[in-house]
Each structure stands twice: as structure tokens, then as C-alpha cells.
């Protein structure tokens, strides 16, 4: 009889947990649905994202599918348990250059937002080792041109180390660095990478350039051999 009572109690607890999770899922989905239609300002968007981070902390084993089900604006980059969750506002309501971007890193028990109401969209993520990743992004802060950036994401004892790693020194004519790398009269695109991202090829106005990772930990323009 005691075993039956324990089993029933465990079943009730499980049902209550699932009902609570379903309620939270529906609540978050409603928030993101409202955001999707442009009815959310910056202050409210940050509150929604903070609620989402709390939800992730309470559900660390959440599947990629469950995250995607909360909003069609989500993209998830998953590399061996290291995740970057991307949310970019709907350009239909916020504009192509005005749409805010949000990026969250999940790894083991670490959940940290690295970009809040920014202007970047991920092109690729490369794993260098278990504690170091490179994130390649397009920056769309200006309406007439798009730039690029490369970020290092390091996992250490203090949490997440996140920083841009394109050198702003000795850049060719026509390029300028305004938080990200831009070109005066054209969009910059990533073409390809080689040697685990040590060399990155970009193009602008049908001309290719190479960025090379050097000993100082930064990418520098280098002549293509």
C-alpha cells in the first residue's frame, strides 16, 4: 500500500510539473507572439528576454525544438552541447536596420546573454576547442550597407568571455571600423574560412580580401597568396 501511495504521489508531482511547464510555455509563447507583431517596446522586450532566460535556467535540458516552438524568430546554433540562441526582431515592424538582436549562450550550467537589442545576425559558429568558439556575424546597424564582425566566445571559470577580434589597425582604403567592419560603398559578405577559421575570406564589390588570425588573437588584413 505504501508503494502505491508513493507512486501516486510521484505521478501527481509529475503532472503538476508538466502543467506548470505548459502554462509557462504558453505564457512565453504569448509574449513572443505579441513581440512578433511589433507591439513591444525596448523596455518590454528586455523584460521578455529576461523571463526567457529564467525559463532556460529552470529547464536546462530543453530541446532545440521546444525553443523553436516558442517563436519562429528563434535560431539555435548547437555544437556538442554548446548553444547560441539567436532572436532577431521582425523587420516588418522594426525595420531592416532598426530590428534588435538578442543572443544567449548556453553551456552546461552557464546561461548568459551576450547581445541585447544589438544589430547582428549570425552567419556561422566554429568550435576551436571545448572552451573557445568563434562567431561570425553580419552587422546591419546602417540602412544602406552591412558590415561584418568576428567574436571570440571563451568559457572560463568566471563564465563567458565575449569580445570582437577584428583589428581596426592598418585596414585597406575604403574600409572603416565602426564597432564592426564596414566598407564605404558596398556590403561586405563572408565567402569562406580555412584552417579552422584561421583564415577568413570576405568580399565587397566583387573583390576578395583575407583576414588572418595572428598571435595577438586578432584578425588582420593579409594579402591573398
Short mmCIF file of C-alpha atoms in Angstrom, two decimals:
data_model
loop_
_atom_site.label_atom_id
_atom_site.label_comp_id
_atom_site.label_asym_id
_atom_site.label_seq_id
_atom_site.Cartn_x
_atom_site.Cartn_y
_atom_site.Cartn_z
CA UNK A 1 0.00 0.00 0.00
CA UNK A 2 2.85 2.34 0.87
CA UNK A 3 4.47 1.74 -2.54
CA UNK A 4 1.18 2.54 -4.28
CA UNK A 5 0.88 5.79 -2.29
CA UNK A 6 4.46 6.81 -3.23
CA UNK A 7 3.82 6.01 -6.89
CA UNK A 8 0.59 8.06 -6.91
CA UNK A 9 2.35 10.97 -5.16
CA UNK A 10 5.17 10.92 -7.70
CA UNK A 11 2.64 10.82 -10.55
CA UNK A 12 0.76 13.81 -9.12
CA UNK A 13 4.00 15.78 -8.74
CA UNK A 14 4.95 14.95 -12.33
CA UNK A 15 1.54 16.03 -13.63
CA UNK A 16 1.71 19.30 -11.68
CA UNK A 17 5.22 19.93 -13.05
CA UNK A 18 4.08 19.30 -16.62
CA UNK A 19 1.04 21.54 -16.16
CA UNK A 20 3.21 24.31 -14.74
CA UNK A 21 5.68 23.97 -17.62
CA UNK A 22 2.83 24.02 -20.15
CA UNK A 23 1.46 27.19 -18.53
CA UNK A 24 4.89 28.82 -18.68
CA UNK A 25 5.34 27.72 -22.30
CA UNK A 26 2.01 29.24 -23.25
CA UNK A 27 2.78 32.45 -21.36
CA UNK A 28 6.16 32.86 -23.09
CA UNK A 29 4.66 31.99 -26.47
CA UNK A 30 2.03 34.70 -25.98
CA UNK A 31 4.76 37.23 -25.12
CA UNK A 32 6.77 36.36 -28.22
CA UNK A 33 3.61 36.42 -30.37
CA UNK A 34 2.99 39.98 -29.19
CA UNK A 35 6.63 40.86 -29.91
CA UNK A 36 6.34 39.30 -33.34
CA UNK A 37 3.56 41.76 -34.28
CA UNK A 38 5.56 44.84 -33.24
CA UNK A 39 3.56 45.61 -30.09
CA UNK A 40 6.60 45.56 -27.79
CA UNK A 41 8.98 48.43 -26.98
CA UNK A 42 12.62 48.11 -25.92
CA UNK A 43 11.88 48.05 -22.19
CA UNK A 44 9.28 45.32 -22.55
CA UNK A 45 11.49 43.32 -24.93
CA UNK A 46 14.26 43.18 -22.32
CA UNK A 47 11.72 42.01 -19.72
CA UNK A 48 10.54 39.25 -22.07
CA UNK A 49 14.09 38.16 -22.74
CA UNK A 50 14.86 38.10 -19.00
CA UNK A 51 11.78 35.88 -18.50
CA UNK A 52 13.05 33.62 -21.26
CA UNK A 53 16.47 33.34 -19.60
CA UNK A 54 14.79 32.39 -16.30
CA UNK A 55 12.81 29.77 -18.20
CA UNK A 56 16.02 28.34 -19.70
CA UNK A 57 17.61 28.22 -16.23
CA UNK A 58 14.63 26.23 -14.95
CA UNK A 59 14.72 23.93 -17.99
CA UNK A 60 18.43 23.36 -18.80
CA UNK A 61 17.66 20.19 -20.78
CA UNK A 62 15.22 21.97 -23.10
CA UNK A 63 15.34 20.72 -26.67
CA UNK A 64 16.10 22.86 -29.69
CA UNK A 65 12.63 22.02 -30.99
CA UNK A 66 10.96 23.35 -27.83
CA UNK A 67 12.90 26.62 -28.11
CA UNK A 68 11.94 27.00 -31.75
CA UNK A 69 8.29 26.35 -30.88
CA UNK A 70 8.22 29.47 -28.70
CA UNK A 71 8.78 31.77 -31.69
CA UNK A 72 9.59 31.50 -35.37
CA UNK A 73 12.12 34.29 -34.84
CA UNK A 74 14.47 31.94 -32.93
CA UNK A 75 17.51 30.25 -34.41
CA UNK A 76 19.64 27.85 -32.37
CA UNK A 77 23.27 27.01 -33.12
CA UNK A 78 24.14 23.79 -31.26
CA UNK A 79 27.70 22.41 -31.28
CA UNK A 80 28.27 19.45 -28.95
CA UNK A 81 26.08 20.93 -26.22
CA UNK A 82 27.33 24.48 -26.68
CA UNK A 83 24.39 26.60 -27.81
CA UNK A 84 23.90 30.11 -29.09
CA UNK A 85 20.25 31.13 -29.22
CA UNK A 86 19.51 33.98 -31.60
CA UNK A 87 16.39 36.13 -31.64
CA UNK A 88 16.04 38.95 -34.19
CA UNK A 89 13.01 41.24 -34.19
CA UNK A 90 10.59 41.18 -37.09
CA UNK A 91 11.89 43.64 -39.73
CA UNK A 92 8.33 44.13 -40.99
CA UNK A 93 7.61 46.20 -37.88
CA UNK A 94 11.02 47.29 -36.59
CA UNK A 95 12.80 47.89 -39.93
CA UNK A 96 15.79 46.17 -41.51
CA UNK A 97 18.33 48.31 -39.68
CA UNK A 98 16.16 49.01 -36.62
CA UNK A 99 15.36 45.41 -35.67
CA UNK A 100 17.03 44.46 -32.40
CA UNK A 101 19.08 41.30 -31.99
CA UNK A 102 19.47 39.13 -28.90
CA UNK A 103 21.98 36.33 -28.38
CA UNK A 104 22.17 33.92 -25.46
CA UNK A 105 24.92 31.39 -24.74
CA UNK A 106 24.03 28.10 -23.03
CA UNK A 107 26.72 25.69 -21.91
CA UNK A 108 26.36 23.24 -19.02
CA UNK A 109 25.06 25.40 -16.14
CA UNK A 110 26.02 28.70 -17.83
CA UNK A 111 23.28 30.85 -19.34
CA UNK A 112 24.38 34.32 -20.35
CA UNK A 113 23.08 36.97 -22.72
CA UNK A 114 25.93 38.37 -24.82
CA UNK A 115 23.95 40.70 -27.08
CA UNK A 116 20.86 42.70 -26.10
CA UNK A 117 19.00 44.93 -28.57
CA UNK A 118 22.01 44.81 -30.88
CA UNK A 119 22.28 44.77 -34.66
CA UNK A 120 23.99 41.50 -35.52
CA UNK A 121 22.90 38.28 -37.20
CA UNK A 122 24.94 35.07 -37.12
CA UNK A 123 26.48 33.70 -40.32
CA UNK A 124 28.43 30.86 -38.72
CA UNK A 125 29.85 29.50 -35.46
CA UNK A 126 33.08 27.49 -35.33
CA UNK A 127 34.33 25.40 -32.43
CA UNK A 128 38.06 25.86 -31.84
CA UNK A 129 38.17 23.71 -28.69
CA UNK A 130 35.84 22.78 -25.81
CA UNK A 131 36.23 26.23 -24.26
CA UNK A 132 36.65 28.52 -27.27
CA UNK A 133 34.36 29.37 -30.17
CA UNK A 134 34.31 31.94 -32.97
CA UNK A 135 31.08 33.63 -34.03
CA UNK A 136 30.87 35.25 -37.48
CA UNK A 137 28.16 37.88 -37.84
CA UNK A 138 26.68 40.41 -40.22
CA UNK A 139 26.13 43.86 -38.68
CA UNK A 140 23.14 45.71 -40.14
CA UNK A 141 23.09 48.87 -37.99
CA UNK A 142 23.13 51.10 -41.11
CA UNK A 143 20.27 51.02 -43.59
CA UNK A 144 22.35 51.36 -46.78
CA UNK A 145 25.30 49.00 -46.11
CA UNK A 146 26.03 45.92 -43.99
CA UNK A 147 29.29 45.14 -42.26
CA UNK A 148 30.79 42.10 -40.55
CA UNK A 149 32.37 41.19 -37.26
CA UNK A 150 34.01 38.17 -35.65
CA UNK A 151 33.62 37.48 -31.94
CA UNK A 152 35.56 35.21 -29.65
CA UNK A 153 33.45 33.36 -27.09
CA UNK A 154 35.58 31.83 -24.33
CA UNK A 155 34.28 29.71 -21.48
CA UNK A 156 36.24 30.16 -18.27
CA UNK A 157 35.87 29.91 -14.50
CA UNK A 158 34.18 33.32 -14.37
CA UNK A 159 31.63 32.47 -17.05
CA UNK A 160 31.63 33.74 -20.63
CA UNK A 161 34.32 35.93 -22.18
CA UNK A 162 32.97 37.70 -25.24
CA UNK A 163 34.85 40.17 -27.42
CA UNK A 164 35.27 41.32 -31.06
CA UNK A 165 38.54 40.17 -32.64
CA UNK A 166 38.95 42.09 -35.91
CA UNK A 167 41.83 44.54 -35.66
CA UNK A 168 40.93 48.14 -36.51
CA UNK A 169 44.59 48.95 -37.32
CA UNK A 170 46.04 49.04 -40.83
CA UNK A 171 42.84 48.43 -42.72
CA UNK A 172 42.78 48.98 -46.51
CA UNK A 173 41.40 52.13 -48.11
CA UNK A 174 37.62 52.21 -48.24
CA UNK A 175 37.18 50.16 -45.06
CA UNK A 176 36.30 51.68 -41.72
CA UNK A 177 35.68 50.28 -38.27
CA UNK A 178 32.51 51.49 -36.55
CA UNK A 179 32.11 48.83 -33.84
CA UNK A 180 32.15 46.42 -36.81
CA UNK A 181 34.00 46.40 -40.13
CA UNK A 182 32.32 48.38 -42.92
CA UNK A 183 33.12 49.45 -46.46
CA UNK A 184 32.31 52.93 -47.74
CA UNK A 185 30.30 51.93 -50.78
CA UNK A 186 29.17 48.34 -50.52
CA UNK A 187 28.03 45.39 -48.47
CA UNK A 188 30.65 43.06 -47.01
CA UNK A 189 29.99 39.33 -47.23
CA UNK A 190 31.71 36.28 -45.76
CA UNK A 191 32.96 33.96 -48.51
CA UNK A 192 34.66 31.09 -46.70
CA UNK A 193 37.08 30.07 -43.95
CA UNK A 194 40.04 27.72 -43.86
CA UNK A 195 42.29 26.13 -41.24
CA UNK A 196 39.51 26.11 -38.59
CA UNK A 197 38.84 29.79 -39.13
CA UNK A 198 42.45 30.98 -39.02
CA UNK A 199 41.90 32.50 -42.46
CA UNK A 200 38.62 34.21 -43.28
CA UNK A 201 37.77 35.33 -46.81
CA UNK A 202 35.38 38.23 -47.34
CA UNK A 203 34.17 40.05 -50.42
CA UNK A 204 32.95 43.54 -51.24
CA UNK A 205 32.06 44.87 -54.69
CA UNK A 206 33.21 41.57 -56.26
CA UNK A 207 36.69 41.89 -54.73
CA UNK A 208 38.01 39.32 -52.25
CA UNK A 209 40.07 40.05 -49.13
CA UNK A 210 41.57 37.82 -46.46
CA UNK A 211 41.57 38.27 -42.70
CA UNK A 212 44.16 36.20 -40.85
CA UNK A 213 44.23 35.33 -37.15
CA UNK A 214 47.60 36.30 -35.67
CA UNK A 215 49.42 35.75 -32.39
CA UNK A 216 47.79 38.80 -30.79
CA UNK A 217 44.44 36.99 -31.04
CA UNK A 218 43.07 39.44 -33.64
CA UNK A 219 42.23 39.15 -37.32
CA UNK A 220 44.33 41.35 -39.61
CA UNK A 221 44.04 42.05 -43.32
CA UNK A 222 46.58 39.92 -45.19
CA UNK A 223 47.47 39.67 -48.85
CA UNK A 224 45.91 36.70 -50.62
CA UNK A 225 48.67 34.46 -51.99
#
